[in-house]
Every structure is written in C-alpha cells, then in structure tokens.
C-alpha cells in the first residue's frame, strides 16, 4: 500500500480521488484488523496450551508410543498364556 502511494506521489501511477479514499480507508482499518487477529491468535494459543496441559495430566508417566502400563496389558491373574497372546 505504501509503495502504491509512493509511486503515485512520484507521478509514476495516476490515481483518482476514489482510489485515494479507498487507500485511506484501508489504512484506518488495518490497525483494528491487526488487533483483532492478534486477539484471535492469542486465544487459539491459550486454548492449545490448555489442551496440551490436559493431555499431559491425563497421560502422566506414560511413555510416547505406549498406550498403557504393563499391568493393563496382563490378564487379571498376571499369567500370560498362549490364549492371551
């Protein structure tokens, strides 16, 4: 946007008043848009951190790649037989 205005000021690009008005309106709205997007990004980041902390709390002590502890894999009596394999 600044390059367009700079080129117009140097006479390289001819702009009519309506185009200048459009650029001015855009310049006025950009800070509001930037602030809004920043709020959205911060909220998504906050939710992601909360979700990650919840995941870690639920899976505390479990190694990556192992869905459960070895006691959960064994039958109730603790004996592994050919039928349980």
Short mmCIF file of N, CA and C in Angstrom, two decimals:
data_model
loop_
_atom_site.label_atom_id
_atom_site.label_comp_id
_atom_site.label_asym_id
_atom_site.label_seq_id
_atom_site.Cartn_x
_atom_site.Cartn_y
_atom_site.Cartn_z
N UNK A 1 0.83 -1.17 0.00
CA UNK A 1 0.00 0.00 0.00
C UNK A 1 0.88 1.25 0.00
N UNK A 2 1.89 1.28 0.83
CA UNK A 2 2.77 2.44 0.85
C UNK A 2 3.52 2.61 -0.46
N UNK A 3 3.85 1.49 -1.11
CA UNK A 3 4.53 1.57 -2.40
C UNK A 3 3.63 2.18 -3.46
N UNK A 4 2.35 1.86 -3.41
CA UNK A 4 1.39 2.43 -4.37
C UNK A 4 1.29 3.94 -4.15
N UNK A 5 1.16 4.34 -2.89
CA UNK A 5 1.06 5.77 -2.59
C UNK A 5 2.34 6.50 -2.97
N UNK A 6 3.47 5.88 -2.73
CA UNK A 6 4.76 6.49 -3.07
C UNK A 6 4.89 6.66 -4.59
N UNK A 7 4.50 5.63 -5.33
CA UNK A 7 4.56 5.70 -6.79
C UNK A 7 3.61 6.77 -7.31
N UNK A 8 2.46 6.90 -6.70
CA UNK A 8 1.50 7.93 -7.13
C UNK A 8 2.05 9.32 -6.85
N UNK A 9 2.70 9.49 -5.72
CA UNK A 9 3.28 10.79 -5.38
C UNK A 9 4.40 11.18 -6.34
N UNK A 10 5.11 10.20 -6.86
CA UNK A 10 6.21 10.48 -7.80
C UNK A 10 5.71 10.66 -9.23
N UNK A 11 4.42 10.43 -9.44
CA UNK A 11 3.87 10.60 -10.77
C UNK A 11 3.99 9.36 -11.63
N UNK A 12 4.43 8.26 -11.07
CA UNK A 12 4.57 7.02 -11.85
C UNK A 12 3.23 6.32 -12.04
N UNK A 13 2.31 6.56 -11.11
CA UNK A 13 0.99 5.96 -11.18
C UNK A 13 -0.01 7.09 -10.97
N UNK A 14 -0.98 7.16 -11.85
CA UNK A 14 -2.00 8.19 -11.65
C UNK A 14 -3.18 7.56 -10.90
N UNK A 15 -3.58 8.22 -9.83
CA UNK A 15 -4.70 7.71 -9.03
C UNK A 15 -5.77 8.79 -8.95
N UNK A 16 -7.00 8.34 -8.95
CA UNK A 16 -8.11 9.28 -8.81
C UNK A 16 -8.48 9.38 -7.33
N UNK A 17 -9.29 10.37 -7.01
CA UNK A 17 -9.65 10.61 -5.61
C UNK A 17 -10.32 9.41 -4.96
N UNK A 18 -11.12 8.67 -5.72
CA UNK A 18 -11.81 7.50 -5.16
C UNK A 18 -10.80 6.44 -4.73
N UNK A 19 -9.75 6.27 -5.53
CA UNK A 19 -8.73 5.30 -5.17
C UNK A 19 -7.97 5.74 -3.92
N UNK A 20 -7.68 7.05 -3.82
CA UNK A 20 -7.02 7.57 -2.63
C UNK A 20 -7.90 7.36 -1.41
N UNK A 21 -9.20 7.59 -1.57
CA UNK A 21 -10.14 7.41 -0.46
C UNK A 21 -10.16 5.95 -0.01
N UNK A 22 -10.11 5.04 -0.98
CA UNK A 22 -10.06 3.61 -0.65
C UNK A 22 -8.80 3.25 0.13
N UNK A 23 -7.67 3.79 -0.32
CA UNK A 23 -6.41 3.54 0.39
C UNK A 23 -6.43 4.13 1.80
N UNK A 24 -6.98 5.32 1.94
CA UNK A 24 -7.06 5.94 3.26
C UNK A 24 -7.95 5.13 4.20
N UNK A 25 -9.08 4.64 3.68
CA UNK A 25 -9.97 3.82 4.50
C UNK A 25 -9.28 2.53 4.92
N UNK A 26 -8.53 1.95 4.00
CA UNK A 26 -7.80 0.73 4.32
C UNK A 26 -6.74 0.99 5.39
N UNK A 27 -6.04 2.08 5.28
CA UNK A 27 -5.03 2.45 6.28
C UNK A 27 -5.65 2.61 7.66
N UNK A 28 -6.85 3.15 7.72
CA UNK A 28 -7.51 3.36 9.00
C UNK A 28 -7.98 2.04 9.62
N UNK A 29 -8.35 1.09 8.78
CA UNK A 29 -8.89 -0.18 9.29
C UNK A 29 -7.81 -1.21 9.62
N UNK A 30 -6.64 -1.07 9.04
CA UNK A 30 -5.59 -2.07 9.27
C UNK A 30 -5.20 -2.24 10.74
N UNK A 31 -5.04 -1.17 11.52
CA UNK A 31 -4.70 -1.38 12.94
C UNK A 31 -5.77 -2.15 13.70
N UNK A 32 -7.04 -1.89 13.39
CA UNK A 32 -8.13 -2.61 14.04
C UNK A 32 -8.09 -4.08 13.65
N UNK A 33 -7.86 -4.34 12.37
CA UNK A 33 -7.76 -5.71 11.89
C UNK A 33 -6.59 -6.43 12.56
N UNK A 34 -5.46 -5.76 12.66
CA UNK A 34 -4.28 -6.34 13.29
C UNK A 34 -4.56 -6.70 14.74
N UNK A 35 -5.23 -5.80 15.47
CA UNK A 35 -5.56 -6.06 16.88
C UNK A 35 -6.52 -7.23 17.02
N UNK A 36 -7.51 -7.29 16.13
CA UNK A 36 -8.49 -8.38 16.17
C UNK A 36 -7.81 -9.72 15.89
N UNK A 37 -6.98 -9.77 14.86
CA UNK A 37 -6.27 -11.00 14.54
C UNK A 37 -5.34 -11.42 15.68
N UNK A 38 -4.71 -10.46 16.31
CA UNK A 38 -3.83 -10.75 17.44
C UNK A 38 -4.62 -11.39 18.58
N UNK A 39 -5.81 -10.88 18.84
CA UNK A 39 -6.66 -11.46 19.89
C UNK A 39 -7.06 -12.89 19.55
N UNK A 40 -7.41 -13.13 18.29
CA UNK A 40 -7.79 -14.47 17.86
C UNK A 40 -6.61 -15.43 18.02
N UNK A 41 -5.44 -15.02 17.59
CA UNK A 41 -4.25 -15.86 17.69
C UNK A 41 -3.92 -16.15 19.15
N UNK A 42 -3.99 -15.14 20.01
CA UNK A 42 -3.71 -15.35 21.43
C UNK A 42 -4.70 -16.32 22.06
N UNK A 43 -5.97 -16.22 21.70
CA UNK A 43 -6.98 -17.13 22.24
C UNK A 43 -6.74 -18.56 21.78
N UNK A 44 -6.41 -18.72 20.51
CA UNK A 44 -6.12 -20.07 20.00
C UNK A 44 -4.88 -20.65 20.68
N UNK A 45 -3.88 -19.83 20.88
CA UNK A 45 -2.66 -20.27 21.57
C UNK A 45 -3.00 -20.68 23.01
N UNK A 46 -3.82 -19.87 23.69
CA UNK A 46 -4.22 -20.19 25.06
C UNK A 46 -4.97 -21.52 25.13
N UNK A 47 -5.88 -21.72 24.19
CA UNK A 47 -6.63 -22.98 24.16
C UNK A 47 -5.72 -24.16 23.87
N UNK A 48 -4.76 -23.96 22.98
CA UNK A 48 -3.82 -25.03 22.66
C UNK A 48 -2.97 -25.42 23.86
N UNK A 49 -2.50 -24.44 24.62
CA UNK A 49 -1.70 -24.71 25.81
C UNK A 49 -2.55 -25.44 26.84
N UNK A 50 -3.79 -25.00 27.02
CA UNK A 50 -4.69 -25.65 27.97
C UNK A 50 -4.95 -27.10 27.57
N UNK A 51 -5.19 -27.33 26.29
CA UNK A 51 -5.43 -28.68 25.80
C UNK A 51 -4.20 -29.55 25.99
N UNK A 52 -3.02 -29.00 25.72
CA UNK A 52 -1.77 -29.75 25.89
C UNK A 52 -1.57 -30.11 27.37
N UNK A 53 -1.80 -29.16 28.26
CA UNK A 53 -1.64 -29.44 29.70
C UNK A 53 -2.62 -30.52 30.16
N UNK A 54 -3.83 -30.49 29.63
CA UNK A 54 -4.81 -31.52 29.97
C UNK A 54 -4.34 -32.88 29.47
N UNK A 55 -3.81 -32.93 28.26
CA UNK A 55 -3.29 -34.17 27.70
C UNK A 55 -2.15 -34.72 28.55
N UNK A 56 -1.22 -33.85 28.94
CA UNK A 56 -0.08 -34.28 29.76
C UNK A 56 -0.56 -34.80 31.11
N UNK A 57 -1.53 -34.11 31.71
CA UNK A 57 -2.04 -34.54 33.01
C UNK A 57 -2.71 -35.91 32.92
N UNK A 58 -3.42 -36.16 31.83
CA UNK A 58 -4.10 -37.44 31.66
C UNK A 58 -3.13 -38.57 31.37
N UNK A 59 -2.01 -38.28 30.74
CA UNK A 59 -1.06 -39.31 30.34
C UNK A 59 0.24 -39.22 31.12
N UNK A 60 0.18 -38.69 32.31
CA UNK A 60 1.37 -38.54 33.15
C UNK A 60 2.01 -39.90 33.38
N UNK A 61 3.29 -40.00 33.12
CA UNK A 61 4.01 -41.22 33.41
C UNK A 61 4.00 -42.23 32.28
N UNK A 62 3.22 -42.03 31.27
CA UNK A 62 3.21 -42.96 30.14
C UNK A 62 4.21 -42.50 29.09
N UNK A 63 4.93 -43.45 28.54
CA UNK A 63 5.90 -43.11 27.51
C UNK A 63 5.19 -42.95 26.18
N UNK A 64 5.77 -42.15 25.33
CA UNK A 64 5.21 -41.96 23.99
C UNK A 64 5.32 -43.28 23.24
N UNK A 65 4.25 -43.70 22.62
CA UNK A 65 4.23 -44.94 21.87
C UNK A 65 3.66 -46.10 22.66
N UNK A 66 3.52 -45.94 23.97
CA UNK A 66 2.96 -46.98 24.80
C UNK A 66 1.61 -46.50 25.33
N UNK A 67 0.52 -47.11 24.89
CA UNK A 67 -0.80 -46.61 25.25
C UNK A 67 -1.19 -46.86 26.70
N UNK A 68 -0.56 -47.83 27.36
CA UNK A 68 -0.96 -48.12 28.73
C UNK A 68 0.20 -48.77 29.47
N UNK A 69 0.04 -48.99 30.75
CA UNK A 69 1.10 -49.62 31.54
C UNK A 69 1.07 -51.12 31.33
N UNK A 70 2.14 -51.80 31.72
CA UNK A 70 2.22 -53.25 31.51
C UNK A 70 1.17 -53.99 32.32
N UNK A 71 0.79 -53.45 33.49
CA UNK A 71 -0.23 -54.13 34.29
C UNK A 71 -1.58 -54.12 33.58
N UNK A 72 -1.81 -53.14 32.73
CA UNK A 72 -3.07 -53.10 31.99
C UNK A 72 -3.07 -54.09 30.84
N UNK A 73 -1.89 -54.53 30.41
CA UNK A 73 -1.79 -55.48 29.32
C UNK A 73 -1.96 -56.92 29.79
N UNK A 74 -1.59 -57.20 31.03
CA UNK A 74 -1.66 -58.56 31.55
C UNK A 74 -3.09 -58.91 31.97
N UNK A 75 -3.43 -60.20 31.90
CA UNK A 75 -4.74 -60.61 32.41
C UNK A 75 -4.81 -60.40 33.92
N UNK A 76 -5.99 -60.53 34.49
CA UNK A 76 -6.20 -60.25 35.91
C UNK A 76 -5.31 -61.08 36.82
N UNK A 77 -5.08 -62.34 36.45
CA UNK A 77 -4.26 -63.20 37.32
C UNK A 77 -2.76 -62.99 37.09
N UNK A 78 -2.39 -62.20 36.09
CA UNK A 78 -0.98 -61.89 35.84
C UNK A 78 -0.24 -62.95 35.05
N UNK A 79 -0.92 -64.00 34.64
CA UNK A 79 -0.28 -65.08 33.91
C UNK A 79 -0.54 -64.92 32.42
N UNK A 80 0.52 -64.99 31.66
CA UNK A 80 0.40 -64.90 30.21
C UNK A 80 0.38 -66.31 29.66
N UNK A 81 -0.65 -66.64 28.93
CA UNK A 81 -0.75 -67.95 28.30
C UNK A 81 -0.84 -67.74 26.80
N UNK A 82 -0.80 -68.85 26.10
CA UNK A 82 -0.90 -68.77 24.65
C UNK A 82 -2.24 -68.16 24.22
N UNK A 83 -3.26 -68.36 25.01
CA UNK A 83 -4.59 -67.82 24.69
C UNK A 83 -4.63 -66.30 24.82
N UNK A 84 -3.82 -65.74 25.73
CA UNK A 84 -3.84 -64.29 25.92
C UNK A 84 -2.95 -63.57 24.93
N UNK A 85 -2.08 -64.32 24.26
CA UNK A 85 -1.19 -63.69 23.27
C UNK A 85 -1.90 -63.57 22.00
#
